[in-house]
Amino acid sequence: MSGIAVLMMVLIPGLIWGGFLYLLTRAVRSESAKREVGDAG
Amino acid sequence: MTERFSSRWGLVLATLGMAVGTGNIWRFPRIVATNGGGSFLVAWVVFLILWSVPLMMVEFSFGKHARHGTVGAFVRMAGKKFAWMGGWVALCATAIMFYYSVVAGWCLRYLAAAATGGLKSADATVVWESFTTSYWPMLTHALALGLGVSVCWFGVRGIERVAKVLIPTLFVLVVILAVRAVTLPGAERGLEFLFAPDWSALGDVNIWLQALTQNAWDTGAGWGLILTYAIYMRAREDVPLNAFMIGFGNNSVSLLAGIMVLCTVFALNPGASSEIVGAGNEGLTFVWMPQLFAQMPAGGFFMTLFFLGLSFAALTSLISMIELATRVLIDVGFRRRQALLTIAGAGLIFGLPSARSLDFFHNQDWVWGVGLMLSGLFFAIAARRFGLERMRSEVINGPGADLRIGRWWTFLIAFVVPIEAVALMVWWLWQARTWDPDWLNPLGTANVGTVLAQFAIALLVLLVLNRWLARKAAGVKEASS
């Protein structure tokens, strides 16, 4: 595989999957924080 | 008392189920493979931010603020004169539901055939042709519709419970299949094909419009489906983080599907790769994939997982379309189960022509696919009528928001999304001139004339009914089930 293909293979999934996991983690933290202060719903 | 999702995760999983459909699995790999690989992916990521996520925020805001289906929501957000736009959004999604149920039925039929070993030794082309020319698609269409209606029968709790099982399972299935594909000898050729950029392709406007189209069709933004689920979100529920999460989650599945399909193709039949990715959605999925899986060790097992994942993706999207149409009827005074039976009857009847004729199916897919771009434009117009700054401050950044959205969103909805929607429609119709020498014939399968004729009839009826729609859909409180 060419170097540029490897670079893109790291960058694009890194952005999409990494972005999704970051957003998911942030949502999980937010929900647990809201639950702690009884703020949900 | 209006129903609500029991938690944020219920809403997010149901909405992900809506977004992740067959388009992620059967269209994305083909489009990325034929449009410059890595360079297409750059444009695809750009339009996730410039089209899908901003429109998802608009839809969440409409549903959360108006607490009505598409027609009532457009009236409440933009005014009585805009009921026809909400009607257009509902009509488009419902027309798609009629033939999407046929697609879900195909997936179920192939799941059964894969699980019983019926696809492994047979000639896949013969199986597909004999299936689609038989009466079986009518039965599988009815089965898929029946499954979708039975989930919606139990209201939002039914949708939530099913999504909580099917969507995590679908993610696991797609990951298993992607891992299997990349561990096949020769799979690196597929990865190279998928990720190697052709930078000169970024100078081609067609690549950008294909990337925008893929985002418009496979994220579900601007369809009215997110709006429908947002009716049931809790009062202090977040909008912006959920919109980003669903956009990125949907495209994560697309990327996995691209890896799965292209690595399988290049590992098992590299000589026919161009023919395979050029075979169209049904050709790739129902003719080539069974042949490729048949060559793989434990191919029957992985083929079953593939069609199981495809069936889950199709059914969870179908459920959201049924709920959209049902909700519009609830708003005009139907009880949930009355509305569902009406939609089930209509879906059964109006889906039959697509089940019987692939030409009719392709006609409807073409016409309402273009219609979705108009739906996206209508959302942007209605949001402007409501007041973009007001929407941003009161709803998107309102109670429960986990992110603060800046003025960039206002700019995107005010200017960029309308330009994108118009550019897409003009581009697709311009292209369609070359597909059919008789391009203005309204009875053509996929040409300009059939789009203009069906749009004109639909818009005329909706404009004539505007006052009645505005009065009925926005004025009646929800009937309990």
XYZ file of C-alpha atoms in Angstrom:
522
model
C 0.000 0.000 0.000
C 1.188 3.513 -0.769
C 2.181 5.855 2.048
C -0.579 8.326 1.192
C -3.213 5.554 1.322
C -1.965 4.541 4.783
C -2.055 8.180 5.899
C -5.649 8.580 4.655
C -6.539 5.253 6.283
C -5.454 6.716 9.604
C -6.888 10.210 9.111
C -10.418 9.495 7.808
C -11.394 6.651 10.197
C -9.572 8.529 12.958
C -11.769 11.546 12.344
C -15.058 9.682 11.874
C -14.712 6.854 14.403
C -12.620 8.940 16.797
C -15.147 11.765 16.511
C -18.037 9.412 17.203
C -16.327 7.876 20.241
C -15.421 11.327 21.585
C -19.033 12.543 21.204
C -20.367 9.343 22.758
C -18.031 9.682 25.738
C -19.070 13.292 26.168
C -22.753 12.323 26.115
C -22.167 9.534 28.672
C -20.387 11.959 31.002
C -23.120 14.550 30.572
C -25.844 12.015 31.355
C -24.097 10.789 34.493
C -23.539 14.382 35.621
C -27.213 15.211 35.012
C -28.265 12.099 36.916
C -26.121 13.136 39.854
C -27.787 16.538 40.115
C -31.234 15.104 39.316
C -31.454 17.292 36.240
C -32.599 14.739 33.690
C -36.015 14.719 32.019
C -49.924 12.868 27.994
C -47.573 12.705 24.985
C -45.247 9.695 24.925
C -41.533 10.248 25.565
C -38.343 8.260 25.049
C -37.348 6.900 28.454
C -33.758 8.094 28.112
C -31.309 9.861 25.838
C -30.032 6.473 24.680
C -33.489 5.437 23.545
C -33.687 8.557 21.359
C -30.125 8.232 20.053
C -30.422 4.533 19.183
C -33.814 4.975 17.502
C -32.474 7.924 15.500
C -29.309 6.020 14.570
C -31.578 3.174 13.458
C -33.425 5.644 11.256
C -30.176 7.012 9.778
C -28.360 3.724 9.215
C -30.155 2.035 6.340
C -29.377 0.056 3.247
C -27.830 3.186 1.667
C -24.891 2.914 4.093
C -24.214 -0.681 3.137
C -25.100 -0.968 -0.531
C -24.616 2.553 -1.894
C -21.692 4.101 0.001
C -19.065 1.455 -0.976
C -20.053 1.723 -4.664
C -20.033 5.516 -4.715
C -16.720 5.887 -2.902
C -15.137 3.279 -5.182
C -16.255 5.008 -8.366
C -15.550 8.596 -7.279
C -11.901 8.856 -6.369
C -11.639 6.812 -3.143
C -9.791 8.845 -0.516
C -10.517 12.191 -2.179
C -14.251 11.413 -2.172
C -13.952 10.680 1.551
C -12.579 14.196 2.136
C -15.601 15.750 0.389
C -17.919 13.336 2.224
C -16.581 14.466 5.631
C -16.909 18.140 4.594
C -20.595 17.723 3.692
C -21.324 15.848 6.896
C -20.645 19.201 8.566
C -22.036 21.452 5.814
C -25.324 19.591 5.206
C -26.217 16.713 7.524
C -25.400 17.954 11.019
C -26.896 21.482 10.624
C -30.106 20.052 9.140
C -30.311 17.441 11.904
C -30.225 20.302 14.416
C -33.086 22.003 12.538
C -35.132 18.792 12.609
C -34.479 18.163 16.304
C -35.487 21.769 17.013
C -38.730 21.475 15.025
C -39.780 18.275 16.802
C -38.754 19.404 20.271
C -40.317 22.857 19.968
C -43.488 22.085 17.984
C -44.243 18.572 19.327
C -46.136 17.841 16.093
C -45.498 15.769 12.993
C -44.081 17.355 9.852
C -47.229 19.249 8.768
C -48.104 20.598 12.206
C -44.469 21.392 12.945
C -44.074 23.484 9.777
C -47.260 25.392 10.675
C -46.119 26.026 14.236
C -42.569 26.973 13.271
C -43.143 28.914 10.030
C -46.838 29.787 9.922
C -50.087 28.556 8.384
C -48.952 29.323 4.839
C -46.245 26.661 5.148
C -48.386 23.595 5.864
C -47.855 22.425 2.275
C -44.088 22.299 2.846
C -44.607 20.006 5.842
C -47.000 18.032 3.656
C -44.275 17.696 1.013
C -41.806 16.364 3.580
C -44.407 13.844 4.789
C -45.369 12.857 1.246
C -41.748 12.289 0.222
C -40.915 10.116 3.233
C -44.180 8.183 2.898
C -43.672 7.571 -0.832
C -40.200 6.252 0.016
C -41.721 4.066 2.741
C -43.956 2.402 0.123
C -40.991 1.056 -1.844
C -38.522 0.830 1.037
C -40.738 -1.853 2.526
C -40.091 -3.821 -0.682
C -36.319 -3.406 -0.149
C -36.648 -4.576 3.468
C -38.585 -7.568 2.148
C -35.777 -8.437 -0.294
C -33.319 -8.350 2.626
C -35.508 -10.677 4.705
C -35.861 -13.101 1.793
C -32.092 -13.189 1.284
C -31.524 -13.561 5.021
C -33.740 -16.655 5.025
C -32.043 -18.023 1.902
C -28.555 -17.401 3.337
C -29.442 -18.972 6.694
C -30.808 -22.120 5.011
C -27.902 -22.436 2.588
C -30.035 -21.607 -0.446
C -27.621 -19.032 -1.855
C -24.326 -20.839 -1.518
C -24.458 -23.184 -4.449
C -27.031 -21.472 -6.673
C -26.342 -19.079 -9.546
C -26.906 -15.708 -7.856
C -28.102 -13.977 -11.033
C -30.706 -16.681 -11.634
C -31.828 -16.538 -7.976
C -32.236 -12.740 -8.130
C -34.056 -12.713 -11.460
C -36.388 -15.557 -10.584
C -37.119 -13.929 -7.213
C -37.872 -10.453 -8.557
C -40.060 -11.753 -11.379
C -42.087 -13.959 -9.012
C -44.841 -13.052 -6.551
C -42.453 -13.503 -3.605
C -41.491 -9.806 -3.353
C -45.162 -8.983 -2.702
C -45.197 -11.386 0.229
C -41.872 -10.240 1.647
C -43.008 -6.609 1.231
C -46.108 -7.423 3.300
C -43.964 -9.224 5.884
C -41.544 -6.302 6.268
C -44.396 -3.814 6.489
C -46.135 -6.021 9.049
C -42.985 -6.168 11.183
C -42.576 -2.383 11.046
C -46.227 -1.737 11.895
C -46.144 -4.217 14.791
C -43.239 -2.286 16.353
C -45.005 1.084 15.942
C -48.195 -0.469 17.368
C -46.622 -0.156 20.829
C -45.747 3.492 20.286
C -42.446 5.109 21.038
C -41.664 2.528 23.733
C -41.899 -0.212 21.096
C -39.578 1.713 18.777
C -37.135 2.315 21.635
C -37.070 -1.313 22.779
C -36.446 -2.622 19.272
C -33.741 -0.016 18.569
C -31.944 -0.892 21.816
C -31.541 -4.473 20.578
C -31.141 -4.086 16.807
C -28.751 -1.135 16.584
C -25.994 -2.380 18.931
C -26.333 -5.794 17.242
C -26.023 -4.155 13.809
C -22.836 -2.337 14.897
C -21.356 -5.626 16.135
C -22.303 -7.427 12.906
C -20.748 -4.745 10.711
C -17.550 -4.775 12.819
C -17.321 -8.602 12.607
C -17.796 -8.514 8.820
C -15.281 -5.679 8.387
C -12.678 -7.540 10.474
C -13.308 -10.734 8.466
C -12.929 -8.786 5.228
C -9.649 -7.052 6.141
C -8.122 -10.350 7.267
C -8.735 -11.992 3.864
C -5.585 -12.451 1.760
C -5.416 -9.576 -0.722
C -7.724 -7.303 1.280
C -5.086 -4.561 1.275
C -5.961 -3.935 -2.393
C -9.460 -2.988 -1.243
C -8.082 -0.675 1.441
C -5.773 0.946 -1.111
C -8.724 1.418 -3.482
C -10.882 2.886 -0.697
C -8.357 5.243 0.883
C -5.796 6.173 -1.784
C -6.698 9.712 -2.824
C -6.783 11.023 -6.350
C -6.226 14.682 -5.532
C -7.077 15.798 -9.051
C -10.590 14.421 -8.433
C -11.139 17.169 -5.847
C -11.156 19.630 -8.748
C -14.122 17.788 -10.247
C -17.424 19.314 -9.107
C -19.170 15.967 -9.727
C -17.186 14.334 -6.895
C -18.349 17.040 -4.475
C -21.962 16.717 -5.593
C -21.794 12.921 -5.242
C -20.413 13.351 -1.720
C -23.192 15.820 -0.893
C -25.788 13.440 -2.345
C -24.466 10.577 -0.235
C -24.822 12.708 2.900
C -28.308 13.853 1.865
C -29.524 10.315 1.244
C -27.852 8.216 3.896
C -27.813 10.371 7.028
C -31.584 10.970 6.934
C -31.099 14.730 7.427
C -33.955 16.736 5.930
C -36.292 13.756 5.565
C -38.576 14.674 8.517
C -37.727 11.415 10.301
C -35.538 13.026 12.975
C -38.270 15.626 13.497
C -40.734 12.792 14.137
C -38.558 11.101 16.757
C -37.713 14.481 18.311
C -41.425 14.946 19.150
C -40.851 12.305 21.810
C -37.585 13.639 23.257
C -37.599 14.763 26.873
C -38.111 18.462 27.647
C -34.541 19.058 28.837
C -32.894 16.873 26.191
C -29.788 17.976 24.305
C -29.991 18.845 20.599
C -26.500 19.725 19.291
C -24.434 16.886 20.746
C -27.072 14.360 19.693
C -27.051 15.737 16.143
C -23.265 15.452 15.885
C -23.307 11.996 17.477
C -25.904 10.663 15.021
C -24.100 12.155 12.013
C -20.748 10.708 13.019
C -22.318 7.402 14.138
C -24.079 6.999 10.799
C -20.946 7.749 8.815
C -18.950 5.385 11.050
C -21.191 2.546 9.875
C -20.800 3.688 6.245
C -17.034 3.576 6.575
C -17.138 0.089 8.093
C -19.452 -1.024 5.290
C -17.054 0.424 2.709
C -14.161 -1.509 4.226
C -16.250 -4.674 4.463
C -17.531 -4.610 0.882
C -14.403 -3.374 -0.933
C -11.971 -5.643 0.932
C -14.242 -8.613 0.213
C -14.480 -7.676 -3.477
C -10.740 -7.061 -3.955
C -9.682 -10.108 -1.949
C -12.000 -12.575 -3.656
C -12.512 -11.262 -7.181
C -10.128 -8.396 -7.977
C -10.452 -8.973 -11.727
C -14.153 -8.105 -11.665
C -13.947 -5.217 -9.182
C -15.019 -2.551 -11.681
C -17.930 -4.674 -12.845
C -18.970 -5.391 -9.249
C -18.941 -1.779 -7.980
C -20.646 -0.688 -11.193
C -23.445 -3.231 -10.838
C -25.859 -0.922 -9.017
C -27.239 -1.279 -5.498
C -29.196 -4.461 -6.080
C -26.548 -5.977 -8.370
C -23.811 -5.516 -5.784
C -25.862 -6.718 -2.831
C -28.032 -9.496 -4.177
C -25.990 -10.810 -7.094
C -22.311 -10.249 -6.303
C -22.115 -10.435 -2.512
C -23.617 -13.968 -2.320
C -21.082 -15.129 -4.965
C -18.196 -13.571 -3.040
C -19.298 -14.981 0.318
C -19.636 -18.420 -1.296
C -15.884 -18.350 -2.044
C -14.944 -17.473 1.543
C -14.188 -20.006 4.299
C -17.360 -20.270 6.466
C -18.974 -18.135 3.773
C -22.517 -19.281 4.574
C -22.143 -18.029 8.139
C -20.749 -14.630 7.098
C -23.358 -14.297 4.337
C -26.074 -14.828 6.942
C -24.519 -12.158 9.178
C -24.365 -9.777 6.191
C -28.048 -10.163 5.330
C -28.986 -10.072 9.016
C -27.222 -6.705 9.351
C -28.809 -5.452 6.135
C -32.265 -6.545 7.357
C -31.785 -4.783 10.703
C -30.642 -1.616 8.924
C -33.634 -1.713 6.562
C -36.216 -2.484 9.257
C -35.123 0.236 11.698
C -35.281 2.808 8.875
C -38.654 1.487 7.714
C -40.019 1.799 11.265
C -39.113 5.515 11.331
C -40.896 6.102 7.996
C -44.029 4.319 9.240
C -43.927 6.396 12.429
C -43.600 9.640 10.435
C -46.727 8.930 8.396
C -48.567 7.658 11.466
C -47.714 10.776 13.442
C -49.100 13.058 10.733
C -52.410 11.186 10.922
C -52.382 11.327 14.737
C -52.031 15.100 14.449
C -55.162 15.326 12.320
C -57.141 13.420 14.937
C -56.617 9.700 14.371
C -55.876 7.385 17.286
C -52.461 5.724 17.001
C -53.757 2.306 16.057
C -56.304 3.702 13.600
C -53.535 5.723 12.001
C -51.208 2.728 11.870
C -53.787 0.498 10.217
C -54.466 3.224 7.644
C -50.762 3.587 6.897
C -50.331 -0.201 6.804
C -53.167 -0.521 4.275
C -51.815 2.307 2.131
C -48.256 0.944 2.354
C -49.386 -2.528 1.377
C -51.296 -1.290 -1.684
C -48.926 1.426 -2.901
C -45.864 -0.759 -2.356
C -47.209 -3.509 -4.602
C -46.241 -1.877 -7.925
C -42.612 -1.611 -6.729
C -42.742 -5.217 -5.540
C -43.951 -6.339 -8.980
C -41.806 -4.142 -11.222
C -38.179 -3.075 -10.821
C -38.818 -0.289 -13.352
C -41.545 1.150 -11.136
C -39.274 0.735 -8.104
C -36.428 2.604 -9.831
C -38.835 5.343 -10.936
C -40.016 5.958 -7.388
C -36.488 5.765 -5.983
C -35.373 8.397 -8.514
C -38.329 10.783 -8.127
C -38.481 10.854 -4.328
C -34.702 10.795 -3.975
C -34.684 14.155 -5.760
C -37.716 15.129 -3.673
C -35.644 14.745 -0.502
C -33.378 17.564 -1.649
C -36.437 19.810 -1.882
C -37.403 18.648 1.626
C -34.009 19.803 2.904
C -34.549 23.192 1.244
C -38.012 23.492 2.833
C -36.545 22.844 6.287
C -34.015 25.642 5.763
C -36.756 28.041 4.558
C -39.073 27.228 7.461
C -36.223 27.586 9.965
C -35.507 31.062 8.545
C -39.179 31.967 8.988
C -39.022 30.896 12.639
C -35.873 32.936 13.130
C -32.472 31.277 12.980
C -30.981 33.211 15.874
C -34.076 32.480 17.941
C -33.853 28.777 17.099
C -30.158 28.723 17.942
C -30.521 30.468 21.289
C -33.877 29.093 22.487
C -33.863 25.513 21.208
C -30.422 24.341 20.051
C -28.529 26.053 22.870
C -31.603 25.831 25.131
C -32.224 23.704 28.241
C -30.191 20.503 28.344
C -27.709 21.461 25.603
C -24.309 19.807 26.036
C -22.601 21.924 23.363
C -22.869 25.611 22.505
C -23.464 26.194 18.823
C -22.129 29.426 17.340
C -23.248 31.643 14.494
C -21.642 29.305 11.949
C -24.821 27.207 12.137
C -26.982 30.264 11.327
C -24.813 31.000 8.298
C -24.983 27.391 7.079
C -28.778 27.172 7.295
C -29.351 30.673 5.899
C -27.063 30.403 2.887
C -25.091 27.190 2.449
C -27.841 24.543 2.816
C -30.261 26.304 0.396
C -27.481 26.659 -2.192
C -26.530 22.985 -1.727
C -30.147 21.842 -2.118
C -30.698 23.851 -5.312
C -27.317 22.792 -6.731
C -28.103 19.126 -6.069
C -31.519 19.243 -7.718
C -30.249 21.143 -10.762
C -27.248 18.824 -11.093
C -29.271 15.601 -10.878
C -31.903 16.836 -13.326
C -29.198 18.106 -15.701
C -27.526 14.681 -15.591
C -30.860 12.958 -16.145
C -31.189 14.688 -19.540
C -28.526 12.326 -20.859
C -30.061 9.130 -19.454
C -33.095 9.120 -21.691
C -33.344 10.538 -25.236
C -37.018 11.216 -24.513
C -36.026 13.094 -21.352
C -39.238 15.079 -20.902
C -41.538 12.058 -21.185
C -43.490 11.983 -17.893
C -43.915 8.216 -18.251
C -40.153 7.558 -18.413
C -38.506 5.431 -15.723
C -35.653 7.755 -14.744
C -35.717 11.079 -16.548
C -36.548 14.737 -16.002
C -40.149 14.504 -17.203
C -41.246 11.947 -14.610
C -39.796 14.057 -11.778
C -41.419 17.265 -12.993
C -44.787 15.575 -13.577
C -44.951 13.851 -10.183
C -43.645 16.931 -8.370
C -46.198 19.147 -10.130
C -49.125 16.897 -9.200
C -47.974 16.541 -5.583
C -47.268 20.257 -5.112
C -50.554 21.281 -6.723
C -52.570 19.007 -4.428
C -50.655 20.173 -1.343
C -51.070 23.867 -2.220
C -54.811 23.414 -2.807
C -55.117 21.611 0.549
C -52.836 24.034 2.430
C -55.522 25.763 4.497
C -57.183 22.482 5.457
C -53.823 20.917 6.352
C -52.880 23.905 8.507
C -56.154 23.790 10.405
C -56.214 20.031 10.940
C -52.578 19.140 11.562
C -51.600 21.956 13.889
C -54.825 22.418 15.791
C -55.776 18.985 17.123
C -54.200 17.618 20.252
C -52.704 14.140 20.137
C -55.262 11.373 20.580
C -54.161 8.748 23.046
C -53.602 5.200 21.849
